[in-house]
Amino acid sequence: MFTALQGLVVGVTMMVPGVSGGSMAMILGVYDDLISAVSSFFKNPKGNFIFLGAFTAPALLGMVLFAEPLLNIIESYRLIAMYFFMGAVAGSIPMIYDKARVHRIDLKFFVCIIIGVVLVSSIRLLPDEVFSGSGLTGFFSVVMQFIGGVIVAVSLILPGISVSYMLMVLGLYERTISAIGNMDIISILPLAAGCIAGIILTTRILEMCMKRYPFATYLVILGFILGSVAEVYPGLPKTGVEWALAVLLFITGFICIYLISRKEEELEEDKESN
């Protein structure tokens, strides 16, 4: 039930412009389990299938049922709504800090975070006309769409990078949404194939990095998440009421995610003890 709740929240927030599903999964403490379940699926196919199903089904349900109401709320009250998300990001920092096994704060600590921030911020420099297939036909168009799918998969897996934002950057957003809406799956098969290949490759690399190099990996991920905040930062409140609501929602977001991350740690400890 806890996994289903996490999936529901991730599914809902994935539709928020600029918000990464990977970030929310990391914030909620389910990210590591998802990476492991996909990367090492055949080590425990039954258990991983049940876990991924328990997470994915509510995530899809959340996207279908709650995405539009949530987007309406954000459009009407964007400033204070985004402060809730920023509070949620802040609430996840202690959990990520623990996973990074930080023993001391030195130059390497800040360098890893800065690398993550810079990588997320540099995404907009990618050339969109190349991956959208403009001026390309036949085999070369298919190849570039496949490569675009691999890049989209990276944004799907890595926290801090919004999938919808990445599609827009690559010039593939309108084509993809139109194809899905018209059930024209054939036209986006190269993109989908690249996405699947990218997911398999990325999860394996990430799982290895998180196990062997937790310090650098988790701090770079923290940089990804902090860098993504710039995409949703709505500016400073203008009135006293807005200030009060923004501060209240920031604190609420912080407390909610902090408590959820602590609950996740308790569940992990129970698993290890059993």
Tab-separated table of C-alpha atoms in Angstrom, residues 36-37 39-48 204 207 211:
chain	number	residue	atom	x	y	z
A	36	SER	CA	17.191	-2.064	-8.713
A	37	ALA	CA	13.909	-3.689	-9.810
A	39	SER	CA	18.192	-3.258	-13.603
A	40	SER	CA	18.118	-6.635	-11.821
A	41	PHE	CA	14.655	-7.716	-12.922
A	42	PHE	CA	15.568	-11.324	-13.778
A	43	LYS	CA	17.304	-11.941	-10.451
A	44	ASN	CA	13.876	-11.972	-8.803
A	45	PRO	CA	11.327	-11.689	-11.634
A	46	LYS	CA	8.253	-12.450	-9.528
A	47	GLY	CA	9.107	-10.045	-6.719
A	48	ASN	CA	10.227	-7.285	-9.085
A	204	ARG	CA	22.306	-0.724	-14.863
A	207	GLU	CA	22.687	0.840	-9.836
A	211	LYS	CA	26.546	0.818	-4.884
